[in-house]
Tab-separated table of C-alpha atoms and ligand atoms in Angstrom:
chain	number	residue	atom	x	y	z
A	1	UNK	CA	10.262	6.155	-8.587
A	2	UNK	CA	10.387	7.874	-4.575
A	3	UNK	CA	12.709	9.998	-5.082
A	4	UNK	CA	10.816	12.069	-7.388
A	5	UNK	CA	8.031	12.346	-4.977
A	6	UNK	CA	10.107	12.940	-1.581
A	7	UNK	CA	13.404	14.168	-0.971
A	8	UNK	CA	16.158	10.856	-1.057
A	9	UNK	CA	16.844	11.582	2.370
A	10	UNK	CA	14.695	9.702	5.154
A	11	UNK	CA	14.013	10.173	7.731
A	12	UNK	CA	12.662	8.845	10.343
A	13	UNK	CA	12.051	8.257	14.306
A	14	UNK	CA	15.387	6.408	15.414
A	15	UNK	CA	17.242	6.974	12.555
A	16	UNK	CA	20.453	9.658	11.924
A	17	UNK	CA	20.437	13.356	12.272
A	18	UNK	CA	19.691	14.660	8.679
A	19	UNK	CA	20.669	17.956	7.419
A	20	UNK	CA	19.006	20.576	8.041
A	21	UNK	CA	17.894	21.210	4.205
A	22	UNK	CA	16.270	17.665	3.673
A	23	UNK	CA	13.791	18.640	6.022
A	24	UNK	CA	12.773	22.431	4.464
A	25	UNK	CA	10.856	20.870	1.478
A	26	UNK	CA	8.890	18.301	3.107
A	27	UNK	CA	5.840	18.928	5.491
A	28	UNK	CA	5.696	17.514	9.128
A	29	UNK	CA	3.805	14.546	8.508
A	30	UNK	CA	6.130	11.938	8.093
A	31	UNK	CA	8.573	12.417	10.076
A	32	UNK	CA	9.436	10.726	13.289
A	33	UNK	CA	10.245	11.692	16.379
A	34	UNK	CA	13.561	12.163	16.340
A	35	UNK	CA	13.516	14.671	13.224
A	36	UNK	CA	10.334	16.731	14.738
A	37	UNK	CA	13.059	17.161	17.650
A	38	UNK	CA	15.632	18.255	15.778
A	39	UNK	CA	13.253	20.400	13.223
A	40	UNK	CA	12.089	22.075	16.037
A	41	UNK	CA	15.452	23.175	17.793
A	42	UNK	CA	16.988	24.598	14.131
A	43	UNK	CA	13.472	26.349	14.794
A	44	UNK	CA	15.078	28.036	17.526
A	45	UNK	CA	12.332	26.373	20.194
A	46	UNK	CA	12.995	23.684	23.011
A	47	UNK	CA	13.393	20.184	22.143
A	48	UNK	CA	10.029	19.197	23.685
A	49	UNK	CA	8.231	21.101	21.234
A	50	UNK	CA	9.023	18.660	18.922
A	51	UNK	CA	7.317	15.448	20.642
A	52	UNK	CA	4.058	17.471	21.204
A	53	UNK	CA	3.801	17.758	17.481
A	54	UNK	CA	4.288	14.353	17.543
A	55	UNK	CA	2.031	13.770	19.721
A	56	UNK	CA	-0.630	15.809	17.674
A	57	UNK	CA	0.531	14.938	14.454
A	58	UNK	CA	-0.680	10.655	14.814
A	59	UNK	CA	-1.875	10.463	18.049
A	60	UNK	CA	-4.191	13.325	17.558
A	61	UNK	CA	-4.399	13.907	14.000
A	62	UNK	CA	-3.675	17.297	13.472
A	63	UNK	CA	-4.607	18.240	10.408
A	64	UNK	CA	-3.714	22.098	10.243
A	65	UNK	CA	-0.578	23.769	12.022
A	66	UNK	CA	-3.371	25.770	13.152
A	67	UNK	CA	-4.918	23.275	15.915
A	68	UNK	CA	-1.208	22.594	17.828
A	69	UNK	CA	-2.693	24.435	20.316
A	70	UNK	CA	0.461	23.692	23.021
A	71	UNK	CA	2.491	25.525	20.623
A	72	UNK	CA	3.624	29.651	21.405
A	73	UNK	CA	1.093	30.980	18.938
A	74	UNK	CA	3.842	33.137	17.461
A	75	UNK	CA	6.158	30.354	15.938
A	76	UNK	CA	2.939	28.686	14.638
A	77	UNK	CA	2.016	32.371	12.991
A	78	UNK	CA	5.490	31.993	11.776
A	79	UNK	CA	5.570	29.467	10.688
A	80	UNK	CA	2.387	29.214	8.486
A	81	UNK	CA	4.048	31.710	6.294
A	82	UNK	CA	7.632	29.427	5.721
A	83	UNK	CA	8.815	26.250	4.913
A	84	UNK	CA	7.906	23.257	5.599
A	85	UNK	CA	4.408	24.387	6.350
A	86	UNK	CA	3.777	27.076	3.760
A	87	UNK	CA	1.698	30.024	3.001
A	88	UNK	CA	-1.686	26.978	4.219
A	89	UNK	CA	-0.893	26.008	7.028
A	90	UNK	CA	-0.333	22.711	5.325
A	91	UNK	CA	1.454	19.894	7.334
A	92	UNK	CA	0.479	16.973	5.110
A	93	UNK	CA	-2.564	16.083	5.371
A	94	UNK	CA	-5.063	15.722	2.145
A	95	UNK	CA	-8.409	16.511	1.451
A	96	UNK	CA	-11.488	14.067	1.410
A	97	UNK	CA	-13.330	14.845	-1.683
A	98	UNK	CA	-15.551	11.468	-2.019
A	99	UNK	CA	-17.192	8.872	0.838
A	100	UNK	CA	-18.330	5.687	-0.317
A	101	UNK	CA	-20.108	3.506	2.772
A	102	UNK	CA	-20.481	0.097	1.519
A	103	UNK	CA	-23.531	-1.725	3.591
A	104	UNK	CA	-20.734	-3.958	5.041
A	105	UNK	CA	-18.986	-1.265	6.786
A	106	UNK	CA	-15.917	-0.833	4.143
A	107	UNK	CA	-15.170	2.369	3.386
A	108	UNK	CA	-13.813	3.538	0.431
A	109	UNK	CA	-12.671	7.352	0.093
A	110	UNK	CA	-11.526	9.756	-2.139
A	111	UNK	CA	-8.418	11.929	-1.085
A	112	UNK	CA	-6.911	14.918	-3.120
A	113	UNK	CA	-3.119	15.618	-2.457
A	114	UNK	CA	-2.313	19.283	-2.501
A	115	UNK	CA	-1.568	19.463	-6.031
A	116	UNK	CA	-4.100	18.801	-7.492
A	117	UNK	CA	-4.596	14.639	-8.164
A	118	UNK	CA	-7.233	11.813	-6.157
A	119	UNK	CA	-6.408	8.547	-4.319
A	120	UNK	CA	-7.936	6.067	-3.305
A	121	UNK	CA	-7.831	4.143	-0.050
A	122	UNK	CA	-10.291	2.215	2.067
A	123	UNK	CA	-11.299	1.522	5.474
A	124	UNK	CA	-12.620	-2.789	5.671
A	125	UNK	CA	-13.638	-3.155	8.747
A	126	UNK	CA	-13.577	-7.853	10.008
A	127	UNK	CA	-13.940	-8.496	13.627
A	128	UNK	CA	-11.497	-7.451	15.717
A	129	UNK	CA	-8.905	-5.872	12.911
A	130	UNK	CA	-9.721	-2.842	10.897
A	131	UNK	CA	-7.503	-3.485	7.433
A	132	UNK	CA	-6.297	-0.392	5.433
A	133	UNK	CA	-5.904	-0.457	1.691
A	134	UNK	CA	-3.519	2.275	0.819
A	135	UNK	CA	-1.991	3.400	-2.778
A	136	UNK	CA	1.011	3.650	-3.284
A	137	UNK	CA	1.265	5.845	-6.273
A	138	UNK	CA	-0.992	7.623	-8.397
A	139	UNK	CA	-2.279	6.150	-10.969
A	140	UNK	CA	-0.078	3.372	-12.255
A	141	UNK	CA	2.372	1.987	-15.120
A	142	UNK	CA	1.647	-1.469	-15.337
A	143	UNK	CA	-1.793	-1.812	-16.775
A	144	UNK	CA	-2.831	-4.828	-15.628
A	145	UNK	CA	-6.185	-5.628	-17.823
A	146	UNK	CA	-8.772	-6.410	-14.785
A	147	UNK	CA	-7.629	-3.594	-13.272
A	148	UNK	CA	-9.060	-0.027	-12.652
A	149	UNK	CA	-6.149	1.759	-12.329
A	150	UNK	CA	-4.106	0.197	-14.733
A	151	UNK	CA	-6.319	1.404	-17.651
A	152	UNK	CA	-5.443	5.323	-16.631
A	153	UNK	CA	-1.514	5.221	-16.351
A	154	UNK	CA	0.852	6.514	-13.452
A	155	UNK	CA	0.518	10.422	-12.276
A	156	UNK	CA	3.534	10.082	-9.764
A	157	UNK	CA	4.635	8.088	-7.259
A	158	UNK	CA	3.436	9.028	-3.560
A	159	UNK	CA	4.989	10.164	-0.817
A	160	UNK	CA	5.858	8.998	2.466
A	161	UNK	CA	3.266	11.607	3.935
A	162	UNK	CA	0.934	10.950	1.181
A	163	UNK	CA	0.994	7.483	2.440
A	164	UNK	CA	0.596	8.027	6.216
A	165	UNK	CA	-2.013	10.638	5.697
A	166	UNK	CA	-4.360	7.643	4.389
A	167	UNK	CA	-4.341	5.333	6.853
A	168	UNK	CA	-4.648	8.668	9.140
A	169	UNK	CA	-7.791	9.425	6.876
A	170	UNK	CA	-9.521	6.039	7.265
A	171	UNK	CA	-8.858	6.270	11.377
A	172	UNK	CA	-10.303	9.592	11.940
A	173	UNK	CA	-13.045	8.463	9.684
A	174	UNK	CA	-14.306	5.394	11.025
A	175	UNK	CA	-13.432	6.410	14.847
A	176	UNK	CA	-11.498	3.013	15.037
A	177	UNK	CA	-7.480	2.284	15.271
A	178	UNK	CA	-6.276	0.486	12.115
A	179	UNK	CA	-4.792	-2.559	12.775
A	180	UNK	CA	-3.528	-3.792	9.193
A	181	UNK	CA	-2.364	-2.109	6.437
A	182	UNK	CA	-2.459	-3.513	3.441
A	183	UNK	CA	-0.649	-2.083	0.088
A	184	UNK	CA	-3.170	-2.766	-1.878
A	185	UNK	CA	-4.432	0.566	-3.582
A	186	UNK	CA	-3.704	2.000	-6.317
A	187	UNK	CA	-0.131	1.896	-7.818
A	188	UNK	CA	3.152	-0.296	-7.749
A	189	UNK	CA	4.900	-0.491	-4.122
A	190	UNK	CA	7.892	-1.581	-5.614
A	191	UNK	CA	8.210	0.968	-8.134
A	192	UNK	CA	8.326	3.912	-5.465
A	193	UNK	CA	10.283	1.280	-2.882
A	194	UNK	CA	12.357	3.615	-0.654
A	195	UNK	CA	9.069	5.903	0.512
A	196	UNK	CA	7.011	2.855	0.681
A	197	UNK	CA	9.343	1.487	3.249
A	198	UNK	CA	9.942	4.865	5.059
A	199	UNK	CA	5.790	4.816	5.408
A	200	UNK	CA	6.277	1.761	7.188
A	201	UNK	CA	8.791	2.698	9.467
A	202	UNK	CA	6.457	5.293	9.957
A	203	UNK	CA	3.309	3.777	10.789
A	204	UNK	CA	5.280	0.903	13.176
A	205	UNK	CA	7.379	3.782	14.783
A	206	UNK	CA	4.905	6.757	15.315
A	207	UNK	CA	1.293	4.941	14.586
A	208	UNK	CA	2.404	2.547	16.696
A	209	UNK	CA	0.979	-0.844	14.581
A	210	UNK	CA	3.357	-3.370	14.123
A	211	UNK	CA	5.727	-4.631	10.526
A	212	UNK	CA	3.295	-7.918	10.152
A	213	UNK	CA	0.324	-6.409	9.919
A	214	UNK	CA	1.652	-4.853	6.985
A	215	UNK	CA	1.631	-6.557	3.815
A	216	UNK	CA	3.737	-5.281	0.472
A	217	UNK	CA	1.657	-6.093	-2.804
A	218	UNK	CA	3.069	-6.092	-6.119
A	219	UNK	CA	3.015	-7.765	-9.656
A	220	UNK	CA	6.369	-7.795	-10.464
A	221	UNK	CA	8.782	-5.544	-11.450
A	222	UNK	CA	12.350	-6.699	-12.578
A	223	UNK	CA	15.049	-6.795	-10.392
A	224	UNK	CA	13.637	-5.010	-6.789
A	225	UNK	CA	12.370	-7.989	-5.116
A	226	UNK	CA	16.232	-8.545	-3.592
A	227	UNK	CA	16.481	-4.882	-3.155
A	228	UNK	CA	13.485	-4.743	-1.479
A	229	UNK	CA	14.666	-7.183	0.862
A	230	UNK	CA	17.900	-5.929	1.604
A	231	UNK	CA	16.376	-1.993	2.111
A	232	UNK	CA	13.808	-3.304	4.267
A	233	UNK	CA	16.871	-5.200	6.137
A	234	UNK	CA	18.513	-1.988	6.157
A	235	UNK	CA	16.102	0.866	6.393
A	236	UNK	CA	13.740	-0.728	9.667
A	237	UNK	CA	16.150	-3.736	10.663
A	238	UNK	CA	13.906	-6.555	10.433
A	239	UNK	CA	11.965	-7.932	7.256
A	240	UNK	CA	8.934	-8.912	9.033
A	241	UNK	CA	5.868	-7.328	6.883
A	242	UNK	CA	4.621	-9.914	4.599
A	243	UNK	CA	4.937	-9.373	0.783
A	244	UNK	CA	2.120	-10.782	-1.581
A	245	UNK	CA	3.139	-11.583	-5.652
A	246	UNK	CA	0.152	-11.321	-7.799
A	247	UNK	CA	1.053	-14.484	-9.483
A	248	UNK	CA	-2.095	-14.741	-11.147
A	249	UNK	CA	-1.437	-17.239	-13.943
A	250	UNK	CA	0.048	-20.972	-13.318
A	251	UNK	CA	2.636	-20.022	-16.838
A	252	UNK	CA	4.049	-17.945	-18.240
A	253	UNK	CA	1.965	-17.643	-21.543
A	254	UNK	CA	-1.104	-17.268	-19.874
A	255	UNK	CA	0.264	-14.471	-17.323
A	256	UNK	CA	1.403	-12.361	-20.097
A	257	UNK	CA	-2.121	-11.997	-21.119
A	258	UNK	CA	-3.035	-10.573	-18.316
A	259	UNK	CA	-0.079	-8.507	-17.207
A	260	UNK	CA	1.621	-7.119	-20.185
A	261	UNK	CA	4.294	-5.930	-18.209
A	262	UNK	CA	5.549	-9.502	-17.560
A	263	UNK	CA	7.114	-10.431	-21.099
A	264	UNK	CA	9.580	-8.417	-19.521
A	265	UNK	CA	10.072	-10.741	-15.997
A	266	UNK	CA	9.646	-14.354	-16.948
A	267	UNK	CA	7.778	-16.636	-14.841
A	268	UNK	CA	10.839	-18.482	-12.979
A	269	UNK	CA	13.168	-15.573	-12.857
A	270	UNK	CA	9.842	-13.516	-10.988
A	271	UNK	CA	9.567	-17.445	-8.805
A	272	UNK	CA	13.623	-17.174	-8.508
A	273	UNK	CA	13.494	-13.865	-6.807
A	274	UNK	CA	11.372	-15.222	-4.928
A	275	UNK	CA	13.377	-17.159	-3.458
A	276	UNK	CA	15.781	-14.601	-3.213
A	277	UNK	CA	13.181	-12.492	-1.628
A	278	UNK	CA	12.642	-15.555	1.068
A	279	UNK	CA	16.687	-16.412	2.333
A	280	UNK	CA	17.258	-13.066	2.264
A	281	UNK	CA	14.365	-11.801	5.026
A	282	UNK	CA	14.071	-15.721	6.005
A	283	UNK	CA	9.742	-14.392	5.658
A	284	UNK	CA	7.623	-16.676	4.102
A	285	UNK	CA	6.115	-15.318	0.482
A	286	UNK	CA	2.119	-15.194	-0.410
A	287	UNK	CA	0.930	-15.220	-3.690
A	288	UNK	CA	-1.997	-13.704	-5.098
A	289	UNK	CA	-4.531	-14.962	-7.974
A	290	UNK	CA	-7.383	-13.481	-9.087
A	291	UNK	CA	-9.651	-15.938	-10.653
A	292	UNK	CA	-11.233	-14.746	-14.174
A	293	UNK	CA	-14.119	-16.582	-14.492
A	294	UNK	CA	-13.322	-19.737	-17.526
A	295	UNK	CA	-9.481	-17.627	-17.809
A	296	UNK	CA	-7.289	-19.308	-15.022
A	297	UNK	CA	-10.052	-21.017	-12.719
A	298	UNK	CA	-10.295	-24.620	-15.134
A	299	UNK	CA	-9.034	-28.177	-12.776
A	300	UNK	CA	-6.059	-27.334	-15.341
A	301	UNK	CA	-4.350	-24.183	-14.090
A	302	UNK	CA	-5.147	-25.385	-10.525
A	303	UNK	CA	-2.600	-28.444	-11.050
A	304	UNK	CA	-0.309	-26.283	-12.703
A	305	UNK	CA	-0.612	-23.587	-10.116
A	306	UNK	CA	-0.043	-26.895	-7.955
A	307	UNK	CA	2.761	-28.142	-10.192
A	308	UNK	CA	4.685	-24.304	-10.270
A	309	UNK	CA	4.639	-23.593	-5.956
A	310	UNK	CA	6.057	-27.600	-5.064
A	311	UNK	CA	8.849	-27.365	-2.705
A	312	UNK	CA	8.166	-23.303	-1.974
A	313	UNK	CA	7.321	-22.244	1.221
A	314	UNK	CA	4.362	-20.050	0.410
A	315	UNK	CA	0.812	-19.351	0.751
A	316	UNK	CA	-1.630	-18.698	-1.607
A	317	UNK	CA	-5.051	-16.105	-1.592
A	318	UNK	CA	-7.279	-16.915	-4.655
A	319	UNK	CA	-9.501	-13.065	-5.599
A	320	UNK	CA	-12.660	-13.976	-7.629
A	321	UNK	CA	-12.524	-11.105	-10.644
A	322	UNK	CA	-14.265	-7.672	-9.080
A	323	UNK	CA	-15.972	-6.557	-12.106
A	324	UNK	CA	-14.405	-3.845	-13.854
A	325	UNK	CA	-16.515	-1.681	-16.496
A	326	UNK	CA	-14.424	-1.434	-19.131
A	327	UNK	CA	-13.039	-5.441	-19.345
A	328	UNK	CA	-14.830	-8.355	-21.064
A	329	UNK	CA	-13.555	-10.802	-17.551
A	330	UNK	CA	-16.186	-12.887	-15.963
A	331	UNK	CA	-16.407	-13.199	-12.167
A	332	UNK	CA	-15.734	-16.985	-11.059
A	333	UNK	CA	-19.189	-19.115	-10.090
A	334	UNK	CA	-18.964	-19.729	-6.664
A	335	UNK	CA	-18.700	-23.340	-7.767
A	336	UNK	CA	-15.015	-23.020	-9.823
A	337	UNK	CA	-13.435	-20.768	-6.552
A	338	UNK	CA	-14.216	-23.599	-4.064
A	339	UNK	CA	-13.026	-26.290	-7.041
A	340	UNK	CA	-9.655	-24.672	-7.192
A	341	UNK	CA	-9.831	-24.062	-3.602
A	342	UNK	CA	-9.961	-27.208	-2.740
A	343	UNK	CA	-7.634	-28.571	-6.013
A	344	UNK	CA	-4.495	-27.021	-4.180
A	345	UNK	CA	-5.291	-28.404	-1.160
A	346	UNK	CA	-5.491	-31.711	-1.493
A	347	UNK	CA	-1.900	-31.115	-3.977
A	348	UNK	CA	-1.210	-29.305	-0.317
A	349	UNK	CA	-0.788	-25.874	-0.974
A	350	UNK	CA	-1.203	-23.604	1.784
A	351	UNK	CA	-4.673	-21.687	0.472
A	352	UNK	CA	-7.039	-18.988	1.446
A	353	UNK	CA	-10.068	-16.612	-0.356
A	354	UNK	CA	-10.610	-13.597	0.169
A	355	UNK	CA	-13.964	-12.889	1.294
A	356	UNK	CA	-15.644	-9.664	-1.968
A	357	UNK	CA	-16.187	-6.987	0.461
A	358	UNK	CA	-17.420	-3.818	-0.332
A	359	UNK	CA	-18.434	-4.722	-3.554
A	360	UNK	CA	-21.540	-1.661	-3.738
A	361	UNK	CA	-19.046	0.780	-3.280
A	362	UNK	CA	-16.640	-0.005	-6.596
A	363	UNK	CA	-14.720	-2.510	-5.232
A	364	UNK	CA	-12.115	-3.256	-7.823
A	365	UNK	CA	-9.581	-0.938	-6.970
A	366	UNK	CA	-8.704	2.406	-8.877
A	367	UNK	CA	-12.814	2.505	-9.680
A	368	UNK	CA	-14.409	5.209	-7.612
A	369	UNK	CA	-11.558	7.156	-8.495
A	370	UNK	CA	-12.813	6.775	-12.884
A	371	UNK	CA	-16.002	7.241	-11.668
A	372	UNK	CA	-15.667	10.562	-9.645
A	373	UNK	CA	-12.935	11.959	-11.953
A	374	UNK	CA	-13.833	10.734	-15.802
B	401	SAH	N1	0.230	-3.479	-8.099
B	401	SAH	C1	0.254	-4.019	-6.987
B	401	SAH	C2	-0.739	-3.605	-5.909
B	401	SAH	C3	-2.365	-3.033	-6.147
B	401	SAH	S1	-3.496	-4.277	-7.091
B	401	SAH	C4	0.067	-5.903	-7.440
B	401	SAH	O1	-0.425	-5.980	-8.046
B	401	SAH	O2	0.297	-6.327	-6.280
B	401	SAH	C5	-3.414	-4.815	-5.512
B	401	SAH	C6	-4.426	-6.774	-6.116
B	401	SAH	O3	-5.767	-6.172	-6.617
B	401	SAH	C7	-3.274	-7.428	-6.861
B	401	SAH	O4	-3.639	-8.871	-6.633
B	401	SAH	C8	-4.339	-7.102	-7.944
B	401	SAH	O5	-4.344	-7.867	-9.296
B	401	SAH	C9	-5.532	-7.345	-7.449
B	401	SAH	N2	-7.395	-6.621	-8.463
B	401	SAH	C10	-6.103	-6.195	-9.500
B	401	SAH	N3	-7.685	-5.250	-9.811
B	401	SAH	C11	-8.711	-6.821	-9.686
B	401	SAH	C12	-10.239	-6.628	-9.883
B	401	SAH	N4	-11.023	-6.065	-10.762
B	401	SAH	N5	-10.721	-7.573	-8.830
B	401	SAH	C13	-9.710	-8.428	-8.102
B	401	SAH	N6	-8.664	-7.772	-7.707
B	401	SAH	C14	-7.845	-6.940	-8.396
């Protein structure tokens, strides 16, 4: 859970002042302006030093305290030897371990955490936008059968700074400001709700992104969707990010075959929780549906899916399966994808097909890490 990786007390711009102890165990990255100002004052420095730090952390993308040349040298040197920066001058940035660039510009980074683990993050350029696909955990406990990340289990949840760092890393490598963030990398965001919401807050308050350009994707964890809605309202004041639910099957039996954890969460209960999410947030939900050749891509599945979603203000995003090494699933034929799409459309379901990006850069989530760390 989030609170394992980061202190439960959350610090963000505009939030209530934090007790001094809360700032000691965490790096500077992830802190909002008021928290940084407060921290500078606790350090016996002028308040405006917090604003300078904020500028260097977020606008300039500093990697080490040493680089923040506007700060008094003696203070920087003293800080480098004490928490929260630690002896190594660490402010919360990761190390780039590997970079893989596809012909279409899609850039996958393998980033090393301070405790020696690695996560994937992907920058996906498209006309007028740059989307960052971020991880929320190191590994994932959900074990969906078609997913490369699920093969290795969960190591731990990511802390706020580790999510924000992914966006900064893509910005640095691609030389462009990310416009969109999707929590569709490694991990299950709803097992790390507090850190995910705090990271969203930081991306919006400190990096200037808009909540509407952010998507949180979940395969469904019982009883967490209404909590996500309520906590988002409490913590962010509004819940305008998009919730995407990985449905992948039109009925419980098939869904359990693909997603073992689904047996603890009947599809009707999942949809009921989606309705509650919509009622609380006023936002429509989108559903992801991976198309696995011959398995869930047949006309009868499209008909059943349309029936299941009848009367539900939703959008379906079809994702043709990206092959991973260990599994026997097939990529759907282009004809099957098109007929599935048309079939939903004819039944008045809003539908789109996700274009496959960067297939030559180990497109499926978790593949690069598996290949390089196996
Ligand atoms: N745990 C969350 C977010 C991470 S996965 C979730 O399940 O939604 C993000 C999306 O990528 C999910 O819809 C997931 O089902 C999909 N995905 C995973 N492996 C894939 C693969 N091999 N090909 C295509 N999509 C995949």
